[in-house]
Every structure is written in structure tokens, then in C-alpha cells.
mmCIF file of C-alpha atoms in Angstrom:
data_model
loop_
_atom_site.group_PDB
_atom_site.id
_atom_site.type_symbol
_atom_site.label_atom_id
_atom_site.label_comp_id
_atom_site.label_asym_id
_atom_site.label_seq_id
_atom_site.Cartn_x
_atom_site.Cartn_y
_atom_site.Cartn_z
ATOM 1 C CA UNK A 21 29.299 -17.170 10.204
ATOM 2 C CA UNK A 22 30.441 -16.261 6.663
ATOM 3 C CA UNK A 23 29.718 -18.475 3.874
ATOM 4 C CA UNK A 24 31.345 -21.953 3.426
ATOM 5 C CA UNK A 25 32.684 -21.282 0.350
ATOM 6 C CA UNK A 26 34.846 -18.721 2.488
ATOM 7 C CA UNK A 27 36.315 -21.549 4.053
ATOM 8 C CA UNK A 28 35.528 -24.952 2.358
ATOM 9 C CA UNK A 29 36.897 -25.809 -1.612
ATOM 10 C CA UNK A 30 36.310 -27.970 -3.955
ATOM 11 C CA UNK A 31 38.815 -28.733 -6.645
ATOM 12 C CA UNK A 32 39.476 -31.714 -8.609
ATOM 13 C CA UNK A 33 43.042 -31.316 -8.481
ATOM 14 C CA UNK A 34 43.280 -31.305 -5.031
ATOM 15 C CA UNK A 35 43.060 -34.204 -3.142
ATOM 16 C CA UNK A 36 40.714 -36.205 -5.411
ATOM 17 C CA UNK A 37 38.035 -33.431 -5.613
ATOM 18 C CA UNK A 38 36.963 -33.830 -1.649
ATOM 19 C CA UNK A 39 35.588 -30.769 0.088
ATOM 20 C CA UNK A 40 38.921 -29.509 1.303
ATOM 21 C CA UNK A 41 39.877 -26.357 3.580
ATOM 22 C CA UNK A 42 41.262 -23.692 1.224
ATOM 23 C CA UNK A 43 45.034 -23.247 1.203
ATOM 24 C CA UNK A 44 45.207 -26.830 3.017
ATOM 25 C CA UNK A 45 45.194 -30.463 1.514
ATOM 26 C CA UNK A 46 42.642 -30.973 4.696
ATOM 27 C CA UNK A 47 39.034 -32.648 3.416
ATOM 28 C CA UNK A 48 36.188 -32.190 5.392
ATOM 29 C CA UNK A 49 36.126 -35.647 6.220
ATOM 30 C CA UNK A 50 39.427 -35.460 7.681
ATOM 31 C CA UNK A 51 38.738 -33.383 10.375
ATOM 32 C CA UNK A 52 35.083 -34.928 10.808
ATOM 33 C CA UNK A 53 36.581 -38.620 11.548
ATOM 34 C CA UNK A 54 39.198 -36.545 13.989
ATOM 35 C CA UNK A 55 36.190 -35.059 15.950
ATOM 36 C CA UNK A 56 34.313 -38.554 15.709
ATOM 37 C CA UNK A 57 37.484 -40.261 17.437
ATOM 38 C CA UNK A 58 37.085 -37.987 20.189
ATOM 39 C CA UNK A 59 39.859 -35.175 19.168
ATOM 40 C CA UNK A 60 38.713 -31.393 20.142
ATOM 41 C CA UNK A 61 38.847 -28.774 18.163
ATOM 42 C CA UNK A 62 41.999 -27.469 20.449
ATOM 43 C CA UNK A 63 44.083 -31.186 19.732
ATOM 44 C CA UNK A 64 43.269 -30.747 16.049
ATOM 45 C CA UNK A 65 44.272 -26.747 15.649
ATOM 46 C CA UNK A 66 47.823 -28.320 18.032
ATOM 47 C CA UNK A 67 47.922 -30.916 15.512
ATOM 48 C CA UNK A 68 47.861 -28.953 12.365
ATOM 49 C CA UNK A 69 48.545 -25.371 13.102
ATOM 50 C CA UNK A 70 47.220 -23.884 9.951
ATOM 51 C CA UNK A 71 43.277 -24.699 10.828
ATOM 52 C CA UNK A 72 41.568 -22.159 13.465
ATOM 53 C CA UNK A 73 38.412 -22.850 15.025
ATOM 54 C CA UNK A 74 36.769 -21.882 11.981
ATOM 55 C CA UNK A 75 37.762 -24.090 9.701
ATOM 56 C CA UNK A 76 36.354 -26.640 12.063
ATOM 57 C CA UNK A 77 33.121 -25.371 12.550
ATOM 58 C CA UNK A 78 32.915 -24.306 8.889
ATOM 59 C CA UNK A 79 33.327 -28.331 8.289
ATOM 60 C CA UNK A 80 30.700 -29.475 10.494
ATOM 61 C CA UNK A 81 28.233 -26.963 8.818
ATOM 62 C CA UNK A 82 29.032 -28.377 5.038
ATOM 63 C CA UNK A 83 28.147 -31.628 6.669
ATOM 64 C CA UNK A 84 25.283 -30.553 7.978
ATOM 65 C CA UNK A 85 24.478 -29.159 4.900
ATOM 66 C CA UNK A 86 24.975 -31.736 2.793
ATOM 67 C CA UNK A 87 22.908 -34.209 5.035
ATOM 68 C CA UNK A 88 20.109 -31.646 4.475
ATOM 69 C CA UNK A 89 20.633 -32.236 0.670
ATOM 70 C CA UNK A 90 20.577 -35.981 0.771
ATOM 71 C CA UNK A 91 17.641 -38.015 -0.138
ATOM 72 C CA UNK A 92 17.098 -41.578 -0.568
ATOM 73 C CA UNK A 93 15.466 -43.296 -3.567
ATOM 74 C CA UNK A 94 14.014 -46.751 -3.296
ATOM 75 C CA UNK A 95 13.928 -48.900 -6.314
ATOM 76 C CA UNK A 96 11.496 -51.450 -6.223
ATOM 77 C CA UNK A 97 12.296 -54.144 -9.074
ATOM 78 C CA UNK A 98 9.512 -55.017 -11.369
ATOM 79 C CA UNK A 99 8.587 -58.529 -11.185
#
């Protein structure tokens, strides 16, 4: 696969500064809460005709990759 930032953006401007596909006004989390409803990859490209396959599976990595970036801190408060 070629690099996300082949595929994925990330511009203030556009739509609030979510991870978008380039040239679209799609986020990331758009087509991750399609595929979580149960849409495949074949409904969503029918649905908006400017993604291809790769778009989708170039989403599902930057998810993936941020999850691998995400760490939890645990505050304790100090009695």
C-alpha cells in the first residue's frame, strides 16, 4: 500500500480539521461509522462514486494507526 498521506489529509479548513480523503469533504470517520453500520466497501464506492477501494482501506489503516498511537494516562488525585 502507498503511504496514507497519499490518500488521507488533514487541513483545518476542511471540514473542521478531521482526517479527510484528499479531493473529498469525506473524514475518516465517515466512512468508518458506514463500515460499522454494516455498509461494504461496494455500497459505499455506489454511494459516493468518487472513493475506490482504496480510500477505504487507506481509512481503516489511519485508524489503526492512530489506535497504535494512543495511550492512556491515569491521574490519581492527591489526597
Amino acid at each position: 500500500m502507498q503511504e496514507l498521506s497519499d490518500f488521507i489529509t488533514i487541513d483545518s479548513e476542511i471540514c473542521f480539521g478531521k482526517p479527510c480523503i484528499k479531493g473529498t469533504r469525506i473524514s475518516v470517520g465517515d466512512i468508518l461509522n458506514w463500515l460499522s453500520a454494516g455498509m461494504t466497501p461496494s455500497e459505499i464506492i455506489e454511494d459516493y462514486p468518487e472513493l475506490q477501494e482504496v480510500h477505504i482501506r487507506a481509512a481503516l489503516a489511519f485508524a489503526a494507526a492512530r489506535d497504535k498511537m494512543t495511550k492512556v494516562f491515569v491521574y490519581e488525585a492527591v489526597a
